[in-house]
């Protein structure tokens, strides 16, 4: 073994180390040169057979080479690790100037928005919000509201009867009775809730819709109170002065009874397709609570006076937002819903 051989070995190793691209390769080359059974180890072992002076000289050079290679390997390994780290950092780099992706947020349904608005307006005027069951008895839905069995007035409400003798309430008026049974006047309540009718659907009718019932009972309550509250409600709900009128009508549970109409908010009363050229839109039924209704609720009719009304919530929302088909509310059509 000569110094020449060591020098060749050194150059070869250096060259190979330089070409290495990853840690695995580097490890293989390390083993090839510095492994226990590999070239340099063999050289060192073969020294035993040489005369002393030569052995010392070559031994020294071989050890130097060994140390040199160790340092080279270490350097290369450091270099590769730094490169890996740099690449990872480049990949993970975040451009904070790129516009962010907006998450799609949900929002309230237009009917919920309208319902909350109605509730807020009446709460400010001292009304409590009361709820009742969707499934009712005939007593609460009809009899107690002065609509006896076989009375033709029942025909006004096409009813879904259930097999167990109960029914889906056709209006929110039964909650008037339920509330008066349990609470003593003076009373001011509104009752938002679903009602169901066995009816064909068209742009202004659905077999399920929302009503907002209102009830005020005290010692001396008149139609003037009804007009004042309703007028204030319209002003706040439509956020403008709205002309309205009470037209005589018939409901079994009120006497006298009215149809409440507002001056068409679409054409300002001039006459359009929505108000059928009349300039007026019917939005609620109302009236003074019938004595029989007080009686059915356990109150003494001569002691109390009251008014009641029933609004269709969809109708109110359609007028406020200028929606021309009631069926859109439950269509689930996002093109409609995302406009709110
Ligand atoms: N319940 C009636 C209906 O659904 C609406 C109504 C009319 C409610 C007059 C009332 C009222 O409270 O006084 O057709």
Short mmCIF file of C-alpha atoms and ligand atoms in Angstrom, two decimals:
data_model
loop_
_atom_site.label_atom_id
_atom_site.label_comp_id
_atom_site.label_asym_id
_atom_site.label_seq_id
_atom_site.Cartn_x
_atom_site.Cartn_y
_atom_site.Cartn_z
CA UNK A 1 0.00 0.00 0.00
CA UNK A 2 1.47 3.30 -1.01
CA UNK A 3 0.82 6.91 -0.37
CA UNK A 4 -0.24 7.07 -3.99
CA UNK A 5 -3.07 4.65 -3.34
CA UNK A 6 -4.26 6.71 -0.42
CA UNK A 7 -4.24 9.80 -2.51
CA UNK A 8 -6.29 8.10 -5.23
CA UNK A 9 -8.68 6.84 -2.62
CA UNK A 10 -9.01 10.33 -1.20
CA UNK A 11 -9.76 11.90 -4.57
CA UNK A 12 -12.26 9.23 -5.49
CA UNK A 13 -14.04 9.58 -2.18
CA UNK A 14 -14.08 13.37 -2.45
CA UNK A 15 -15.56 13.19 -5.91
CA UNK A 16 -18.24 10.77 -4.85
CA UNK A 17 -19.16 12.79 -1.81
CA UNK A 18 -19.56 15.85 -3.94
CA UNK A 19 -22.02 14.13 -6.26
CA UNK A 20 -24.24 12.88 -3.45
CA UNK A 21 -27.80 14.19 -3.48
CA UNK A 22 -29.46 12.82 -0.36
CA UNK A 23 -28.69 11.43 3.04
CA UNK A 24 -29.32 7.86 2.03
CA UNK A 25 -26.71 7.99 -0.71
CA UNK A 26 -24.28 9.75 1.60
CA UNK A 27 -24.74 7.02 4.15
CA UNK A 28 -23.97 4.36 1.55
CA UNK A 29 -20.74 6.10 0.54
CA UNK A 30 -19.78 6.58 4.16
CA UNK A 31 -20.07 2.85 4.70
CA UNK A 32 -18.17 2.16 1.52
CA UNK A 33 -15.13 4.10 2.70
CA UNK A 34 -15.28 4.08 6.43
CA UNK A 35 -17.19 0.90 7.15
CA UNK A 36 -15.41 -1.74 9.23
CA UNK A 37 -14.84 -4.12 6.32
CA UNK A 38 -14.27 -1.52 3.65
CA UNK A 39 -11.34 -0.03 1.83
CA UNK A 40 -9.77 2.19 4.44
CA UNK A 41 -10.22 -0.38 7.17
CA UNK A 42 -8.49 -2.95 4.98
CA UNK A 43 -5.59 -0.57 4.35
CA UNK A 44 -5.19 0.09 8.04
CA UNK A 45 -5.30 -3.58 8.84
CA UNK A 46 -2.70 -4.42 6.16
CA UNK A 47 -0.22 -2.06 7.85
CA UNK A 48 0.70 -4.80 10.28
CA UNK A 49 2.65 -6.50 7.58
CA UNK A 50 4.84 -3.47 6.72
CA UNK A 51 8.21 -2.50 8.18
CA UNK A 52 7.95 -0.10 11.12
CA UNK A 53 9.00 3.21 9.43
CA UNK A 54 6.76 2.70 6.44
CA UNK A 55 3.96 1.52 8.69
CA UNK A 56 4.16 4.71 10.73
CA UNK A 57 4.24 6.94 7.70
CA UNK A 58 1.37 5.30 5.86
CA UNK A 59 -0.54 4.78 9.08
CA UNK A 60 -0.39 8.49 9.76
CA UNK A 61 -1.57 9.36 6.25
CA UNK A 62 -4.35 6.77 6.45
CA UNK A 63 -5.55 8.18 9.77
CA UNK A 64 -5.42 11.68 8.35
CA UNK A 65 -7.49 10.51 5.40
CA UNK A 66 -9.95 8.90 7.74
CA UNK A 67 -10.39 12.13 9.69
CA UNK A 68 -10.53 14.12 6.52
CA UNK A 69 -13.31 11.93 5.15
CA UNK A 70 -15.23 12.11 8.41
CA UNK A 71 -15.18 15.89 8.21
CA UNK A 72 -16.20 15.82 4.54
CA UNK A 73 -19.11 13.53 5.31
CA UNK A 74 -20.18 15.73 8.16
CA UNK A 75 -20.01 18.83 5.96
CA UNK A 76 -22.00 17.18 3.18
CA UNK A 77 -24.59 15.87 5.57
CA UNK A 78 -25.03 19.35 7.03
CA UNK A 79 -25.38 20.80 3.55
CA UNK A 80 -28.09 18.30 2.58
CA UNK A 81 -30.03 18.90 5.79
CA UNK A 82 -29.98 22.64 5.21
CA UNK A 83 -31.20 22.17 1.67
CA UNK A 84 -34.12 20.01 2.85
CA UNK A 85 -35.03 22.59 5.46
CA UNK A 86 -34.89 25.42 2.94
CA UNK A 87 -37.08 23.57 0.47
CA UNK A 88 -39.66 22.85 3.16
CA UNK A 89 -39.73 26.49 4.16
CA UNK A 90 -40.21 27.58 0.57
CA UNK A 91 -43.10 25.18 0.17
CA UNK A 92 -44.77 26.40 3.35
CA UNK A 93 -44.39 30.03 2.52
CA UNK A 94 -47.59 31.98 2.92
CA UNK A 95 -48.38 35.00 0.82
CA UNK A 96 -50.27 37.19 3.23
CA UNK A 97 -51.16 39.63 0.47
CA UNK A 98 -53.31 37.09 -1.43
CA UNK A 99 -56.99 37.96 -0.88
CA UNK A 100 -58.59 35.48 1.56
CA UNK A 101 -61.36 33.08 0.64
CA UNK A 102 -64.59 34.22 2.26
CA UNK A 103 -66.37 31.40 4.10
CA UNK A 104 -69.99 31.04 2.98
CA UNK A 105 -72.10 32.11 5.93
CA UNK A 106 -75.70 31.07 6.41
CA UNK A 107 -78.35 33.58 7.40
CA UNK A 108 -81.90 33.73 8.66
CA UNK A 109 -84.82 32.75 6.46
CA UNK A 110 -86.91 35.76 5.30
CA UNK A 111 -89.90 34.46 7.27
CA UNK A 112 -87.79 34.24 10.41
CA UNK A 113 -86.55 37.78 9.83
CA UNK A 114 -90.14 39.01 9.38
CA UNK A 115 -91.39 37.03 12.40
CA UNK A 116 -88.68 38.45 14.66
CA UNK A 117 -89.45 41.96 13.45
CA UNK A 118 -93.17 41.52 14.27
CA UNK A 119 -92.32 40.08 17.69
CA UNK A 120 -89.95 42.91 18.48
CA UNK A 121 -92.53 45.58 17.57
CA UNK A 122 -95.24 44.03 19.74
CA UNK A 123 -92.90 43.33 22.64
CA UNK A 124 -91.97 47.01 22.75
CA UNK A 125 -95.72 47.76 23.01
CA UNK A 126 -96.03 45.47 26.03
CA UNK A 127 -97.22 42.25 24.39
CA UNK A 128 -95.95 38.82 25.47
CA UNK A 129 -95.13 36.12 22.93
CA UNK A 130 -97.12 32.95 23.54
CA UNK A 131 -97.09 29.63 21.69
CA UNK A 132 -99.55 26.78 21.40
CA UNK A 133 -99.63 23.26 19.93
CA UNK A 134 -99.79 22.61 16.18
CA UNK A 135 -102.00 19.57 16.84
CA UNK A 136 -105.28 20.67 18.38
CA UNK A 137 -108.57 19.34 19.63
CA UNK A 138 -111.82 20.22 17.88
CA UNK A 139 -112.82 22.01 21.08
CA UNK A 140 -110.01 24.56 20.98
CA UNK A 141 -109.88 24.95 17.20
CA UNK A 142 -113.66 25.30 16.76
CA UNK A 143 -116.19 24.84 19.60
CA UNK A 144 -114.54 27.17 22.10
CA UNK A 145 -114.26 29.78 19.34
CA UNK A 146 -118.03 29.79 18.92
CA UNK A 147 -118.02 27.41 15.96
CA UNK A 148 -120.18 24.44 17.02
CA UNK A 149 -120.19 21.06 15.28
CA UNK A 150 -122.17 21.03 12.03
CA UNK A 151 -122.12 24.85 11.92
CA UNK A 152 -121.49 26.01 8.33
CA UNK A 153 -118.78 28.40 9.60
CA UNK A 154 -116.50 25.37 9.93
CA UNK A 155 -116.40 25.26 6.14
CA UNK A 156 -114.29 28.43 6.14
CA UNK A 157 -111.40 26.27 7.31
CA UNK A 158 -110.63 23.19 5.22
CA UNK A 159 -109.23 21.00 7.94
CA UNK A 160 -106.71 18.15 8.11
CA UNK A 161 -108.30 15.74 10.59
CA UNK A 162 -106.06 13.13 12.19
CA UNK A 163 -107.09 9.50 12.71
CA UNK A 164 -107.00 9.91 16.50
CA UNK A 165 -109.75 12.56 16.43
CA UNK A 166 -107.36 15.49 16.74
CA UNK A 167 -106.59 17.93 13.91
CA UNK A 168 -103.85 20.21 12.58
CA UNK A 169 -104.86 23.66 13.77
CA UNK A 170 -106.29 25.78 10.98
CA UNK A 171 -105.50 29.05 12.75
CA UNK A 172 -103.70 30.36 15.84
CA UNK A 173 -106.97 31.54 17.43
CA UNK A 174 -107.23 28.44 19.72
CA UNK A 175 -104.28 29.82 21.67
CA UNK A 176 -106.55 32.73 22.74
CA UNK A 177 -108.67 30.20 24.66
CA UNK A 178 -105.68 28.28 26.05
CA UNK A 179 -104.15 31.50 27.33
CA UNK A 180 -107.33 32.97 28.85
CA UNK A 181 -108.03 29.68 30.66
CA UNK A 182 -104.78 29.99 32.57
CA UNK A 183 -104.26 33.74 32.88
CA UNK A 184 -106.35 36.55 34.28
CA UNK A 185 -106.78 39.81 32.34
CA UNK A 186 -105.47 42.37 31.64
CA UNK A 187 -103.79 40.49 28.79
CA UNK A 188 -101.68 41.49 25.81
CA UNK A 189 -100.31 38.63 23.77
CA UNK A 190 -99.25 37.75 20.28
CA UNK A 191 -99.10 34.15 19.08
CA UNK A 192 -96.84 33.33 16.14
CA UNK A 193 -97.16 29.82 14.73
CA UNK A 194 -97.84 27.41 11.89
CA UNK A 195 -101.36 26.70 10.65
CA UNK A 196 -102.55 24.08 8.17
CA UNK A 197 -105.32 24.04 5.59
CA UNK A 198 -106.43 21.42 3.14
CA UNK A 199 -106.15 23.77 0.18
CA UNK A 200 -104.70 23.76 -3.31
CA UNK A 201 -101.60 25.94 -3.59
CA UNK A 202 -101.33 29.00 -5.83
CA UNK A 203 -99.21 32.19 -5.76
CA UNK A 204 -101.03 33.41 -2.64
CA UNK A 205 -102.06 30.16 -0.89
CA UNK A 206 -100.10 27.38 0.79
CA UNK A 207 -101.44 24.40 2.75
CA UNK A 208 -99.13 25.44 5.57
CA UNK A 209 -98.38 29.00 6.58
CA UNK A 210 -97.63 31.19 9.58
CA UNK A 211 -100.07 33.34 11.45
CA UNK A 212 -99.58 35.97 14.08
CA UNK A 213 -102.55 36.07 16.42
CA UNK A 214 -103.04 39.09 18.65
CA UNK A 215 -105.20 39.43 21.76
CA UNK A 216 -105.76 42.30 24.16
CA UNK A 217 -108.21 42.00 27.06
CA UNK A 218 -108.99 44.56 29.74
CA UNK A 219 -111.91 46.35 31.42
CA UNK A 220 -112.49 48.95 28.75
CA UNK A 221 -111.07 48.01 25.38
CA UNK A 222 -112.52 49.29 22.13
CA UNK A 223 -111.94 49.23 18.38
CA UNK A 224 -110.03 52.49 18.89
CA UNK A 225 -107.35 50.56 20.81
CA UNK A 226 -107.19 48.01 18.00
CA UNK A 227 -106.77 50.76 15.40
CA UNK A 228 -104.05 52.49 17.41
CA UNK A 229 -102.00 49.32 17.92
CA UNK A 230 -102.42 48.11 14.35
CA UNK A 231 -101.49 51.54 12.93
CA UNK A 232 -98.34 51.66 15.02
CA UNK A 233 -97.47 48.12 14.00
CA UNK A 234 -97.78 48.91 10.27
CA UNK A 235 -95.68 52.05 10.63
CA UNK A 236 -92.86 50.17 12.31
CA UNK A 237 -93.04 47.04 10.19
CA UNK A 238 -93.12 48.76 6.78
CA UNK A 239 -90.99 51.66 8.05
CA UNK A 240 -93.31 54.22 6.50
CA UNK A 241 -96.78 55.65 7.03
CA UNK A 242 -99.28 53.11 5.77
CA UNK A 243 -102.95 53.93 5.18
CA UNK A 244 -105.25 51.15 6.41
CA UNK A 245 -108.96 50.48 6.77
CA UNK A 246 -111.33 48.23 8.70
CA UNK A 247 -114.02 46.64 6.56
CA UNK A 248 -116.97 44.76 8.07
CA UNK A 249 -116.50 41.00 7.86
CA UNK A 250 -117.66 37.85 9.61
CA UNK A 251 -115.79 35.64 12.06
CA UNK A 252 -117.69 33.52 14.60
CA UNK A 253 -115.31 34.46 17.45
CA UNK A 254 -115.56 38.24 17.13
CA UNK A 255 -118.45 40.71 17.10
CA UNK A 256 -118.18 43.04 15.31
CA UNK A 257 -115.62 41.55 12.90
CA UNK A 258 -113.36 43.28 10.41
CA UNK A 259 -111.08 42.67 7.52
CA UNK A 260 -108.00 44.85 7.87
CA UNK A 261 -106.74 46.22 4.59
CA UNK A 262 -103.71 48.38 3.86
CA UNK A 263 -103.21 50.76 1.01
CA UNK A 264 -101.22 48.70 -1.50
CA UNK A 265 -97.52 49.13 -0.65
CA UNK A 266 -96.53 48.06 -4.16
CA UNK A 267 -98.39 50.82 -6.08
CA UNK A 268 -99.15 53.17 -3.15
CA UNK A 269 -102.88 52.63 -3.61
CA UNK A 270 -102.98 53.49 -7.31
CA UNK A 271 -104.02 49.99 -8.38
CA UNK A 272 -101.75 47.21 -9.68
CA UNK A 273 -101.78 43.47 -10.34
CA UNK A 274 -100.89 42.62 -6.73
CA UNK A 275 -103.90 44.51 -5.30
CA UNK A 276 -106.04 43.51 -8.29
CA UNK A 277 -106.45 47.17 -9.28
CA UNK A 278 -108.32 47.93 -6.05
CA UNK A 279 -105.49 49.82 -4.33
CA UNK A 280 -106.11 47.80 -1.12
CA UNK A 281 -104.62 44.61 0.29
CA UNK A 282 -106.34 42.47 2.92
CA UNK A 283 -103.76 41.46 5.50
CA UNK A 284 -105.68 40.37 8.61
CA UNK A 285 -108.96 39.40 10.20
CA UNK A 286 -109.87 41.09 13.45
CA UNK A 287 -112.70 42.08 15.77
CA UNK A 288 -113.97 42.46 19.30
CA UNK A 289 -113.79 39.20 21.26
CA UNK A 290 -117.19 37.45 21.23
CA UNK A 291 -118.80 36.91 24.67
CA UNK A 292 -119.03 33.17 23.97
CA UNK A 293 -115.25 33.07 23.61
CA UNK A 294 -114.81 34.62 27.06
CA UNK A 295 -117.34 32.15 28.42
CA UNK A 296 -115.53 29.15 26.89
CA UNK A 297 -112.30 30.38 28.48
CA UNK A 298 -113.83 30.66 31.94
CA UNK A 299 -114.10 34.47 32.03
CA UNK A 300 -117.31 36.36 32.82
CA UNK A 301 -118.23 38.14 29.55
CA UNK A 302 -119.77 41.23 31.16
CA UNK A 303 -116.56 41.88 33.13
CA UNK A 304 -114.21 42.00 30.13
CA UNK A 305 -113.72 43.53 26.72
CA UNK A 306 -111.06 42.70 24.19
CA UNK A 307 -109.98 42.68 20.61
CA UNK A 308 -108.19 40.05 18.59
CA UNK A 309 -106.55 39.83 15.20
CA UNK A 310 -104.93 37.23 12.97
CA UNK A 311 -102.26 38.22 10.45
CA UNK A 312 -100.76 36.00 7.78
CA UNK A 313 -97.00 36.31 8.24
CA UNK A 314 -96.19 35.33 4.66
CA UNK A 315 -98.49 38.06 3.40
CA UNK A 316 -96.70 40.65 5.51
CA UNK A 317 -93.27 39.43 4.38
CA UNK A 318 -94.39 39.36 0.71
CA UNK A 319 -95.46 42.99 0.94
CA UNK A 320 -92.39 44.13 2.85
CA UNK A 321 -89.93 42.41 0.50
CA UNK A 322 -92.05 42.59 -2.69
CA UNK A 323 -92.29 38.82 -3.20
CA UNK A 324 -94.91 37.73 -5.73
CA UNK A 325 -95.32 34.02 -4.94
CA UNK A 326 -95.92 32.56 -1.47
CA UNK A 327 -94.53 29.19 -2.60
CA UNK A 328 -91.02 30.63 -2.84
CA UNK A 329 -90.69 30.66 0.96
CA UNK A 330 -90.64 26.89 1.25
CA UNK A 331 -89.09 26.14 -2.14
CA UNK A 332 -85.57 25.86 -0.73
CA UNK A 333 -84.40 27.73 -3.84
CA UNK A 334 -81.09 29.41 -2.97
CA UNK A 335 -81.46 31.96 -5.77
CA UNK A 336 -84.42 33.26 -3.76
CA UNK A 337 -83.04 32.79 -0.25
CA UNK A 338 -79.63 34.37 -0.78
CA UNK A 339 -81.28 37.70 -1.55
CA UNK A 340 -82.04 38.26 2.14
N1 LIG B 1 -108.43 32.97 12.74
C1 LIG B 1 -108.84 33.70 11.56
C2 LIG B 1 -108.44 32.93 10.33
O1 LIG B 1 -107.53 32.17 10.39
C3 LIG B 1 -108.21 35.06 11.52
C4 LIG B 1 -108.76 35.92 12.61
C5 LIG B 1 -109.85 36.69 12.38
C6 LIG B 1 -108.18 35.93 13.86
C7 LIG B 1 -110.41 37.48 13.39
C8 LIG B 1 -108.70 36.71 14.87
C9 LIG B 1 -109.81 37.49 14.61
O2 LIG B 1 -108.16 36.76 16.09
O3 LIG B 1 -110.32 38.27 15.61
O4 LIG B 1 -109.03 33.08 9.30
#
